[in-house]
Short mmCIF file of C-alpha atoms and ligand atoms in Angstrom, two decimals:
data_model
loop_
_atom_site.label_atom_id
_atom_site.label_comp_id
_atom_site.label_asym_id
_atom_site.label_seq_id
_atom_site.Cartn_x
_atom_site.Cartn_y
_atom_site.Cartn_z
CA MET A 1 80.12 116.26 118.57
CA LYS A 2 76.98 115.04 120.29
CA SER A 3 74.84 111.99 119.61
CA LEU A 4 71.64 112.55 117.64
CA LYS A 5 69.74 111.82 120.82
CA ALA A 6 71.56 114.42 122.92
CA SER A 7 71.15 117.05 120.22
CA GLY A 8 67.41 116.38 119.97
CA HIS A 9 67.75 115.44 116.29
CA GLN A 10 64.65 114.23 114.50
CA LEU A 11 66.44 111.11 113.26
CA ALA A 12 67.21 110.08 116.84
CA SER A 13 63.77 108.50 116.67
CA ALA A 14 63.59 105.03 115.12
CA ALA A 15 60.10 105.74 113.79
CA ALA A 16 61.34 108.85 111.95
CA GLN A 17 64.14 106.83 110.34
CA ILE A 18 61.78 104.12 109.16
CA GLU A 19 59.35 106.70 107.84
CA LEU A 20 62.11 108.38 105.85
CA LEU A 21 63.36 105.09 104.40
CA GLU A 22 59.88 103.94 103.39
CA GLN A 23 58.70 107.28 102.09
CA GLN A 24 61.72 107.70 99.85
CA ALA A 25 61.34 104.20 98.42
CA GLU A 26 57.78 105.08 97.52
CA THR A 27 58.50 108.49 95.99
CA ARG A 28 61.37 107.12 93.95
CA GLN A 29 59.30 104.11 92.94
CA ARG A 30 62.08 101.78 93.95
CA PRO A 31 61.27 98.12 94.45
CA THR A 32 60.86 97.57 98.19
CA PHE A 33 63.25 95.18 99.87
CA ARG A 34 60.31 92.88 100.49
CA ASN A 35 59.54 92.84 96.73
CA GLN A 36 63.13 91.92 95.99
CA LEU A 37 63.02 89.01 98.44
CA GLU A 38 59.70 87.87 97.00
CA SER A 39 61.18 87.87 93.51
CA ILE A 40 63.78 85.33 94.60
CA ASP A 41 61.43 83.32 96.84
CA LEU A 42 63.11 84.39 100.07
CA PHE A 43 60.13 86.14 101.64
CA PRO A 44 59.38 85.74 104.48
CA LEU A 45 63.03 85.55 105.43
CA ARG A 46 63.61 82.59 107.77
CA PRO A 47 66.46 81.74 110.13
CA THR A 48 68.87 78.93 109.31
CA GLY A 49 70.08 78.56 112.90
CA ILE A 50 71.26 80.47 115.96
CA ASP A 51 75.03 80.33 115.71
CA VAL A 52 75.77 83.76 117.15
CA LEU A 53 74.38 85.62 120.13
CA GLN A 54 75.32 89.23 119.56
CA ILE A 55 75.02 91.23 122.74
CA ASN A 56 75.05 95.02 122.79
CA VAL A 57 76.18 95.84 126.33
CA GLY A 58 75.51 99.55 126.02
CA LYS A 59 75.51 102.67 123.91
CA MET A 60 78.21 104.40 125.92
CA CYS A 61 81.32 105.10 123.85
CA ASN A 62 84.46 107.23 124.06
CA GLN A 63 84.04 108.16 120.39
CA VAL A 64 81.29 109.81 118.35
CA CYS A 65 81.91 108.49 114.85
CA LYS A 66 79.97 110.16 112.07
CA HIS A 67 78.69 106.90 110.63
CA CYS A 68 77.69 105.24 113.93
CA HIS A 69 74.50 103.22 113.49
CA VAL A 70 74.15 102.95 117.26
CA ASP A 71 74.22 106.74 117.79
CA ALA A 72 76.72 105.94 120.54
CA GLY A 73 78.86 108.43 122.41
CA PRO A 74 80.02 109.66 125.80
CA ASP A 75 76.60 111.24 126.32
CA ARG A 76 74.76 107.92 126.04
CA LYS A 77 74.14 106.34 129.41
CA GLU A 78 72.19 103.21 128.42
CA ILE A 79 74.17 100.17 129.55
CA MET A 80 73.31 96.55 130.24
CA THR A 81 72.87 95.69 133.92
CA ARG A 82 74.52 92.70 135.57
CA GLU A 83 71.07 91.18 136.00
CA THR A 84 70.44 91.24 132.23
CA MET A 85 73.94 89.87 131.63
CA GLN A 86 73.10 87.00 133.99
CA GLN A 87 69.98 86.32 131.91
CA CYS A 88 72.18 86.13 128.80
CA ILE A 89 74.48 83.68 130.59
CA ASP A 90 71.47 81.56 131.61
CA VAL A 91 70.36 81.39 127.98
CA LEU A 92 73.86 80.40 126.86
CA ALA A 93 73.98 77.71 129.54
CA GLN A 94 70.66 76.25 128.33
CA THR A 95 71.60 76.30 124.65
CA ASN A 96 74.64 75.43 122.63
CA ILE A 97 75.06 78.74 120.80
CA PRO A 98 78.78 78.58 119.99
CA VAL A 99 79.68 82.24 119.43
CA VAL A 100 79.07 85.34 121.55
CA ASP A 101 79.72 88.65 119.84
CA LEU A 102 80.03 91.55 122.28
CA THR A 103 79.38 95.00 120.94
CA GLY A 104 78.38 98.52 122.00
CA GLY A 105 79.21 101.49 122.12
CA ALA A 106 82.55 100.59 123.53
CA PRO A 107 81.64 97.33 125.28
CA GLU A 108 84.66 97.63 127.59
CA MET A 109 83.11 100.72 129.21
CA ASN A 110 80.39 98.63 130.81
CA PRO A 111 81.61 98.17 134.43
CA ASN A 112 80.61 94.49 134.36
CA PHE A 113 82.28 93.78 131.04
CA ARG A 114 85.19 91.69 132.39
CA TRP A 115 83.00 89.67 134.72
CA PHE A 116 80.63 89.00 131.83
CA VAL A 117 83.43 87.80 129.54
CA GLU A 118 84.78 85.50 132.24
CA GLU A 119 81.35 83.94 132.85
CA ILE A 120 80.81 83.33 129.13
CA LYS A 121 84.26 81.78 128.80
CA LYS A 122 83.44 79.42 131.70
CA LEU A 123 80.73 78.04 129.43
CA GLY A 124 83.38 77.38 126.79
CA ARG A 125 81.98 79.70 124.15
CA HIS A 126 83.96 81.60 121.55
CA VAL A 127 83.91 85.30 122.40
CA ILE A 128 84.34 88.14 119.93
CA VAL A 129 84.80 91.69 121.20
CA ARG A 130 84.11 94.61 118.90
CA CYS A 131 86.84 96.88 120.21
CA ASN A 132 87.12 100.41 118.84
CA LEU A 133 90.90 100.37 119.62
CA THR A 134 91.10 103.88 121.11
CA ILE A 135 89.40 102.71 124.31
CA ILE A 136 92.60 100.78 125.09
CA VAL A 137 94.57 104.03 125.33
CA ALA A 138 91.73 106.32 126.44
CA ASN A 139 92.35 105.81 130.15
CA PRO A 140 95.04 103.93 132.13
CA LYS A 141 92.39 101.62 133.54
CA TYR A 142 91.91 100.16 130.05
CA ASN A 143 95.61 99.80 129.19
CA ASP A 144 95.66 96.15 130.24
CA LEU A 145 92.78 95.19 127.92
CA PRO A 146 95.09 93.48 125.39
CA ASP A 147 96.34 91.26 128.18
CA PHE A 148 92.83 90.56 129.40
CA PHE A 149 91.77 89.64 125.86
CA ARG A 150 94.81 87.37 125.52
CA GLN A 151 94.18 85.60 128.83
CA HIS A 152 90.66 84.71 127.74
CA GLN A 153 91.55 83.92 124.12
CA ILE A 154 89.11 86.48 122.83
CA GLU A 155 88.84 87.30 119.15
CA VAL A 156 89.29 91.03 118.70
CA VAL A 157 87.48 92.75 115.84
CA SER A 158 88.41 96.39 115.41
CA SER A 159 87.17 99.12 113.17
CA LEU A 160 89.75 101.03 111.18
CA PRO A 161 88.05 102.81 108.31
CA PHE A 162 91.31 103.52 106.48
CA TYR A 163 95.05 103.03 106.61
CA ASN A 164 95.74 106.74 106.83
CA ALA A 165 94.93 109.41 109.40
CA ASP A 166 93.02 111.69 107.11
CA LYS A 167 90.10 109.44 106.22
CA THR A 168 90.02 107.70 109.59
CA ASP A 169 89.90 110.93 111.55
CA ARG A 170 87.25 112.45 109.29
CA GLN A 171 84.95 109.58 110.11
CA ARG A 172 85.89 108.79 113.69
CA GLY A 173 87.29 112.03 115.14
CA GLN A 174 90.54 113.93 115.40
CA GLY A 175 93.47 111.86 116.65
CA VAL A 176 91.63 108.54 116.38
CA PHE A 177 94.03 107.12 113.80
CA GLN A 178 97.10 107.80 115.91
CA ASP A 179 95.48 106.27 119.00
CA SER A 180 94.30 103.28 116.96
CA ILE A 181 97.87 102.66 115.77
CA LYS A 182 99.08 102.83 119.38
CA ALA A 183 96.43 100.32 120.43
CA LEU A 184 97.25 98.02 117.50
CA HIS A 185 100.90 98.02 118.60
CA MET A 186 99.79 97.02 122.09
CA LEU A 187 97.64 94.19 120.71
CA ASN A 188 100.48 92.99 118.47
CA ALA A 189 102.86 93.14 121.42
CA VAL A 190 100.87 90.55 123.40
CA GLY A 191 100.62 88.30 120.34
CA TYR A 192 97.45 89.45 118.56
CA GLY A 193 97.60 89.06 114.80
CA GLN A 194 100.99 87.34 115.03
CA PRO A 195 101.48 84.01 113.29
CA ASP A 196 101.03 80.86 115.40
CA THR A 197 99.66 82.53 118.56
CA GLY A 198 96.03 81.72 117.79
CA LEU A 199 95.20 85.26 118.95
CA VAL A 200 92.98 86.63 116.24
CA LEU A 201 92.90 90.31 115.38
CA ASN A 202 90.57 91.24 112.55
CA LEU A 203 90.08 94.73 111.22
CA VAL A 204 86.92 96.23 109.80
CA TYR A 205 86.99 98.55 106.83
CA ASN A 206 83.97 100.63 106.01
CA PRO A 207 83.88 103.45 103.47
CA ALA A 208 84.45 106.95 104.83
CA GLY A 209 81.68 108.45 102.73
CA ALA A 210 78.73 107.73 100.50
CA PHE A 211 80.20 104.93 98.44
CA MET A 212 80.39 101.16 98.63
CA PRO A 213 83.34 99.04 99.68
CA GLY A 214 85.40 97.56 96.86
CA SER A 215 86.85 94.06 96.79
CA GLN A 216 87.59 92.79 100.31
CA VAL A 217 90.58 90.80 99.04
CA SER A 218 92.19 93.78 97.37
CA LEU A 219 91.49 96.10 100.33
CA GLU A 220 92.98 93.55 102.72
CA GLN A 221 96.16 93.44 100.63
CA GLN A 222 96.43 97.24 100.71
CA PHE A 223 95.79 97.46 104.46
CA LYS A 224 98.31 94.73 105.20
CA ARG A 225 100.97 96.27 103.01
CA VAL A 226 100.63 99.81 104.34
CA LEU A 227 100.11 98.95 108.02
CA LEU A 228 103.16 96.68 107.95
CA SER A 229 105.50 98.93 106.00
CA GLU A 230 104.57 102.20 107.67
CA PHE A 231 103.75 101.10 111.20
CA GLY A 232 105.01 97.53 111.60
CA ILE A 233 101.47 96.32 112.36
CA VAL A 234 100.13 92.85 111.55
CA PHE A 235 96.57 91.54 111.66
CA ASN A 236 94.64 88.49 110.44
CA SER A 237 91.77 89.43 108.16
CA LEU A 238 90.04 92.54 106.94
CA PHE A 239 86.24 92.60 106.87
CA ALA A 240 84.82 95.05 104.32
CA ILE A 241 81.47 96.32 105.52
CA THR A 242 78.88 98.45 103.72
CA ASN A 243 77.53 101.36 105.75
CA ILE A 244 73.87 100.72 106.50
CA PRO A 245 71.54 103.71 106.15
CA VAL A 246 70.56 103.85 109.81
CA SER A 247 70.98 106.50 112.52
CA ARG A 248 74.02 108.79 112.18
CA TYR A 249 75.00 107.40 108.78
CA LEU A 250 71.46 108.03 107.57
CA ASP A 251 71.70 111.57 108.93
CA TYR A 252 75.04 112.04 107.13
CA LEU A 253 73.53 110.83 103.84
CA VAL A 254 70.58 113.18 104.10
CA ALA A 255 72.58 116.20 105.29
CA SER A 256 75.22 115.77 102.56
CA GLY A 257 72.63 115.33 99.79
CA ASN A 258 73.84 111.78 99.06
CA TYR A 259 70.88 109.84 100.39
CA ASP A 260 69.07 109.26 97.15
CA SER A 261 72.02 108.24 95.03
CA TYR A 262 73.37 105.99 97.79
CA MET A 263 70.08 104.12 98.12
CA GLU A 264 69.87 103.82 94.38
CA LYS A 265 73.36 102.36 94.29
CA LEU A 266 72.43 99.79 96.95
CA VAL A 267 69.21 98.84 95.20
CA ASN A 268 70.91 98.48 91.80
CA ALA A 269 73.58 96.30 93.38
CA PHE A 270 71.06 93.91 94.98
CA ASN A 271 72.63 90.45 94.94
CA PRO A 272 70.43 87.37 95.49
CA THR A 273 73.36 85.31 96.79
CA ALA A 274 74.15 87.98 99.37
CA ALA A 275 70.46 88.06 100.30
CA ALA A 276 70.46 84.34 101.00
CA GLY A 277 73.48 84.78 103.28
CA VAL A 278 72.45 87.76 105.43
CA MET A 279 73.67 87.50 109.02
CA CYS A 280 70.22 87.80 110.62
CA ARG A 281 69.56 84.23 109.46
CA ASN A 282 71.95 82.75 111.99
CA MET A 283 72.11 85.23 114.84
CA ILE A 284 70.05 86.83 117.57
CA SER A 285 70.91 90.29 118.76
CA VAL A 286 70.32 91.34 122.37
CA GLY A 287 69.84 95.00 123.26
CA TRP A 288 71.27 96.69 126.36
CA ASP A 289 67.88 96.29 128.06
CA GLY A 290 67.57 92.59 127.15
CA GLN A 291 65.18 92.99 124.22
CA LEU A 292 65.75 90.58 121.32
CA TYR A 293 66.24 91.57 117.70
CA ASP A 294 67.09 89.97 114.37
CA CYS A 295 70.26 92.06 114.09
CA ASP A 296 72.01 95.12 115.43
CA PHE A 297 70.41 97.34 112.78
CA ASN A 298 66.88 96.22 113.59
CA GLN A 299 67.83 96.86 117.21
CA MET A 300 68.60 100.50 116.44
CA LEU A 301 65.29 100.78 114.59
CA ASP A 302 63.37 99.37 117.60
CA LEU A 303 62.18 96.39 115.52
CA THR A 304 62.03 93.63 118.14
CA VAL A 305 61.82 90.00 116.99
CA ARG A 306 58.43 88.84 115.82
CA VAL A 307 57.79 86.17 118.48
CA PRO A 308 55.76 86.36 121.70
CA GLY A 309 58.81 86.32 124.05
CA ARG A 310 60.83 89.34 123.05
CA HIS A 311 63.12 89.58 126.05
CA ILE A 312 66.23 87.54 126.86
CA SER A 313 64.43 86.27 129.99
CA GLU A 314 61.80 84.72 127.69
CA PHE A 315 64.29 83.26 125.19
CA ASP A 316 62.66 80.42 123.30
CA ALA A 317 65.00 78.94 120.69
CA ASP A 318 62.25 76.90 119.01
CA ALA A 319 59.94 79.87 118.62
CA LEU A 320 62.83 82.00 117.35
CA MET A 321 63.68 79.40 114.72
CA GLN A 322 60.10 79.61 113.42
CA ARG A 323 60.00 83.38 113.19
CA ALA A 324 59.88 85.64 110.15
CA ILE A 325 62.82 88.05 110.20
CA ILE A 326 61.73 91.68 110.00
CA VAL A 327 63.11 93.39 106.90
CA ASN A 328 62.86 96.92 105.60
CA GLU A 329 64.63 99.29 103.20
CA HIS A 330 67.85 99.48 105.31
CA CYS A 331 68.37 95.76 104.54
CA TYR A 332 69.54 96.74 101.06
CA GLY A 333 72.84 97.53 102.76
CA CYS A 334 73.40 93.86 103.63
CA THR A 335 72.62 92.58 100.15
CA ALA A 336 74.43 94.98 97.83
CA GLY A 337 77.36 93.74 95.78
CA ALA A 338 79.43 91.20 97.65
CA GLY A 339 77.07 91.48 100.64
CA SER A 340 77.84 92.77 104.10
CA SER A 341 77.74 91.40 107.62
CA CYS A 342 79.64 91.77 110.89
CA GLY A 343 82.10 89.27 109.41
CA GLY A 344 82.55 91.12 106.12
CA THR A 345 81.32 90.06 102.70
CA THR A 346 78.84 87.21 102.41
CA ALA A 347 78.66 86.40 98.71
CA MET B 1 68.42 124.26 84.30
CA GLU B 2 69.10 122.45 81.06
CA THR B 3 72.66 121.46 80.30
CA TYR B 4 74.26 119.16 77.77
CA TYR B 5 75.50 116.90 80.55
CA ASP B 6 72.87 115.20 82.68
CA PRO B 7 74.38 113.04 85.49
CA ALA B 8 71.40 110.68 85.10
CA ASP B 9 72.58 109.85 81.55
CA LEU B 10 75.58 107.95 82.90
CA LYS B 11 73.28 105.17 84.08
CA LYS B 12 71.81 104.98 80.58
CA PHE B 13 75.19 104.14 79.05
CA GLY B 14 74.06 100.57 78.45
CA GLN B 15 71.27 101.87 76.24
CA ILE B 16 73.70 102.70 73.44
CA SER B 17 73.03 99.14 72.27
CA GLU B 18 69.55 100.26 71.29
CA PHE B 19 70.79 101.71 67.99
CA GLN B 20 73.56 99.22 67.24
CA LYS B 21 73.54 96.13 69.40
CA GLU B 22 76.34 94.11 67.91
CA LEU B 23 79.00 96.77 68.14
CA ALA B 24 77.82 97.86 71.60
CA ASP B 25 78.02 94.28 72.86
CA LYS B 26 81.53 94.01 71.48
CA PHE B 27 82.50 97.26 73.14
CA PHE B 28 81.11 96.28 76.56
CA SER B 29 82.74 92.89 76.44
CA TYR B 30 86.06 94.52 75.49
CA TYR B 31 85.60 97.16 78.20
CA GLY B 32 84.96 94.48 80.81
CA SER B 33 88.10 92.59 79.80
CA VAL B 34 90.23 95.72 79.82
CA PHE B 35 89.29 96.57 83.40
CA ALA B 36 89.54 93.06 84.80
CA GLU B 37 92.44 92.18 87.12
CA GLY B 38 95.41 91.41 84.88
CA ALA B 39 99.08 92.26 84.67
CA LEU B 40 97.89 95.54 86.19
CA THR B 41 95.59 95.42 89.22
CA ALA B 42 92.00 96.62 88.87
CA ARG B 43 93.01 99.41 91.25
CA GLU B 44 95.88 100.60 89.03
CA LYS B 45 93.59 100.48 86.01
CA SER B 46 91.02 102.55 87.84
CA LEU B 47 93.62 105.25 88.58
CA ILE B 48 94.70 105.27 84.92
CA ALA B 49 91.05 105.59 83.88
CA LEU B 50 90.59 108.51 86.27
CA ALA B 51 93.59 110.29 84.79
CA VAL B 52 92.49 109.63 81.21
CA ALA B 53 88.97 110.80 82.05
CA HIS B 54 90.47 114.19 82.92
CA THR B 55 92.46 114.28 79.71
CA VAL B 56 89.43 113.57 77.55
CA GLN B 57 87.45 115.82 79.90
CA CYS B 58 84.51 113.48 80.12
CA ALA B 59 82.29 114.51 83.02
CA TYR B 60 80.63 111.10 83.12
CA CYS B 61 83.93 109.25 83.33
CA ILE B 62 85.27 111.61 86.00
CA ASP B 63 82.21 110.87 88.16
CA ALA B 64 82.36 107.15 87.52
CA TYR B 65 86.09 106.75 88.17
CA THR B 66 86.17 109.07 91.18
CA ASN B 67 83.67 106.72 92.72
CA ASP B 68 85.48 103.63 91.49
CA THR B 69 88.91 104.70 92.79
CA LEU B 70 87.37 105.54 96.19
CA GLU B 71 85.72 102.14 96.29
CA LYS B 72 89.00 100.49 95.44
CA GLY B 73 90.62 102.12 98.46
CA CYS B 74 92.67 104.83 96.72
CA THR B 75 93.57 107.91 98.72
CA GLU B 76 92.73 111.42 97.55
CA GLU B 77 96.46 112.03 97.24
CA GLN B 78 96.86 109.11 94.83
CA MET B 79 93.86 110.27 92.82
CA MET B 80 95.21 113.79 92.49
CA GLU B 81 98.68 112.52 91.58
CA ALA B 82 97.11 110.46 88.80
CA VAL B 83 95.42 113.61 87.47
CA HIS B 84 98.75 115.44 87.62
CA VAL B 85 100.36 112.69 85.54
CA ALA B 86 97.68 113.26 82.91
CA ALA B 87 98.14 117.02 83.16
CA ALA B 88 101.91 116.74 82.87
CA ILE B 89 101.65 114.64 79.72
CA ARG B 90 99.10 117.05 78.32
CA SER B 91 101.17 120.16 78.97
CA GLY B 92 104.35 118.36 77.92
CA SER B 93 102.80 117.31 74.65
CA THR B 94 101.65 120.86 74.05
CA LEU B 95 105.07 122.25 74.81
CA VAL B 96 107.01 119.71 72.79
CA HIS B 97 105.11 120.90 69.71
CA SER B 98 106.60 124.32 70.32
CA VAL B 99 109.77 122.87 68.83
CA GLN B 100 107.89 122.73 65.54
CA MET B 101 106.84 126.33 66.05
CA MET B 102 110.42 127.34 66.79
CA ASN B 103 111.69 125.43 63.75
CA LYS B 104 109.14 127.20 61.59
CA VAL B 105 110.02 130.59 63.08
CA LYS B 106 113.69 129.98 62.38
CA GLN B 107 112.94 128.79 58.88
CA VAL B 108 110.96 131.87 57.89
CA SER B 109 112.93 134.43 59.84
CA MET B 110 115.92 136.40 58.54
S1 LIG C 401 81.04 103.45 115.52
FE1 LIG C 401 81.76 102.30 117.30
S2 LIG C 401 83.44 103.54 118.11
FE2 LIG C 401 82.26 104.85 116.78
S3 LIG C 401 80.77 105.88 118.10
FE3 LIG C 401 79.79 104.04 117.28
S4 LIG C 401 80.12 102.50 118.79
FE4 LIG C 401 81.59 104.13 119.22
S1 LIG C 402 69.62 94.80 108.22
FE1 LIG C 402 69.39 93.13 109.67
S2 LIG C 402 67.42 92.23 109.16
FE2 LIG C 402 68.04 93.42 107.43
S3 LIG C 402 69.10 91.98 106.10
FE3 LIG C 402 70.63 93.01 107.36
S4 LIG C 402 70.94 91.65 109.06
FE4 LIG C 402 68.99 91.06 108.11
#
């Protein structure tokens, strides 16, 4: 499977995605996301702080998951340069942003990944790595990643759409479940997810299809029970995440004829409490080229932050705190039901 | 194409209160309590509902509880097994009545 970009797909373009989202809202006469925020006095949406710097170090990935909002894959060559990474480190040094969340693609595929992690750790910040698990076993040069993570006390957050092979492989590719289990064993072996080690391993559940995630608590119980009894795997918490209608997931929704009903479901499940707690209110997302965004989804839709300095080299915390966060129809994904963020439910 | 079942009608379920509010309110409050987490988990109840939906052959309920069981993290295998439980009870209850038929046959036969 190729990325949308490599296959010349219409939805590879951010503008085409936005057009589709807006057009459909209009034809279906759905309240726009902006209207919804206005109705609860949250528009314009303002930041509450900058607690997380999420850095996307590149779109290169060893997988091509069907729901990927980054449109990542082996055919994507965009990766963050060491120079841009240095600019991120400079910003961290000048501010007291406590958490750095590294994502991709497979962030570990960036050749400067380990150097970058070490530099951030020197500044004493908490580092989260969004690890897709299979990268650990994809090539011998990555086999020592669990040990590297352990040495630097990194929090590992890994996607595992389901506790069986069938659903996982349908979303993420043939053999992904088996490799993920292997990688989880390796992480457990160095202490990740084990009681009293302080090495945190969190898993991410997201629905393998056009439906919403159920209760995070109940899903976590199921995942823990099955992964322990069938594979002897332990982990800390499960984050249940709603698939956001962006990029390859948007393409899947349209191609499978589920787009309309999915959007309707999200709109009907709009939750004001979840809206007040959306993750863009306390994070800044940095693209592989150093551009700044309100979140990873806005990044994929080319919606750079609405402040004069839109590049990491022009980072201005005060100006960013004054900005209006850019919202559009895809934001319904973050505010439906129990809410959704990189850390799971929000409401 | 016009059919008796319109998937869009499922969303209008709440409108049944239009013709009789008091009883509808009582029903929805009862319904909500039945499906809440209890001695059975909400997930187990959802699988039971899926099976029963097949027995009463309600297209709306099949749609609703297919979605609900998926959301609650059930596997396709569990969902199909639930339907088989319903089917087994259905066929069993049909077949057990054949005892009555056999009794009757024996009674009226020489
Ligand atoms: S979802 Fe993650 S693992 Fe899958 S293709 Fe996208 S970046 Fe790679
Ligand atoms: S999609 Fe991004 S901007 Fe929109 S609500 Fe979610 S986090 Fe905020």
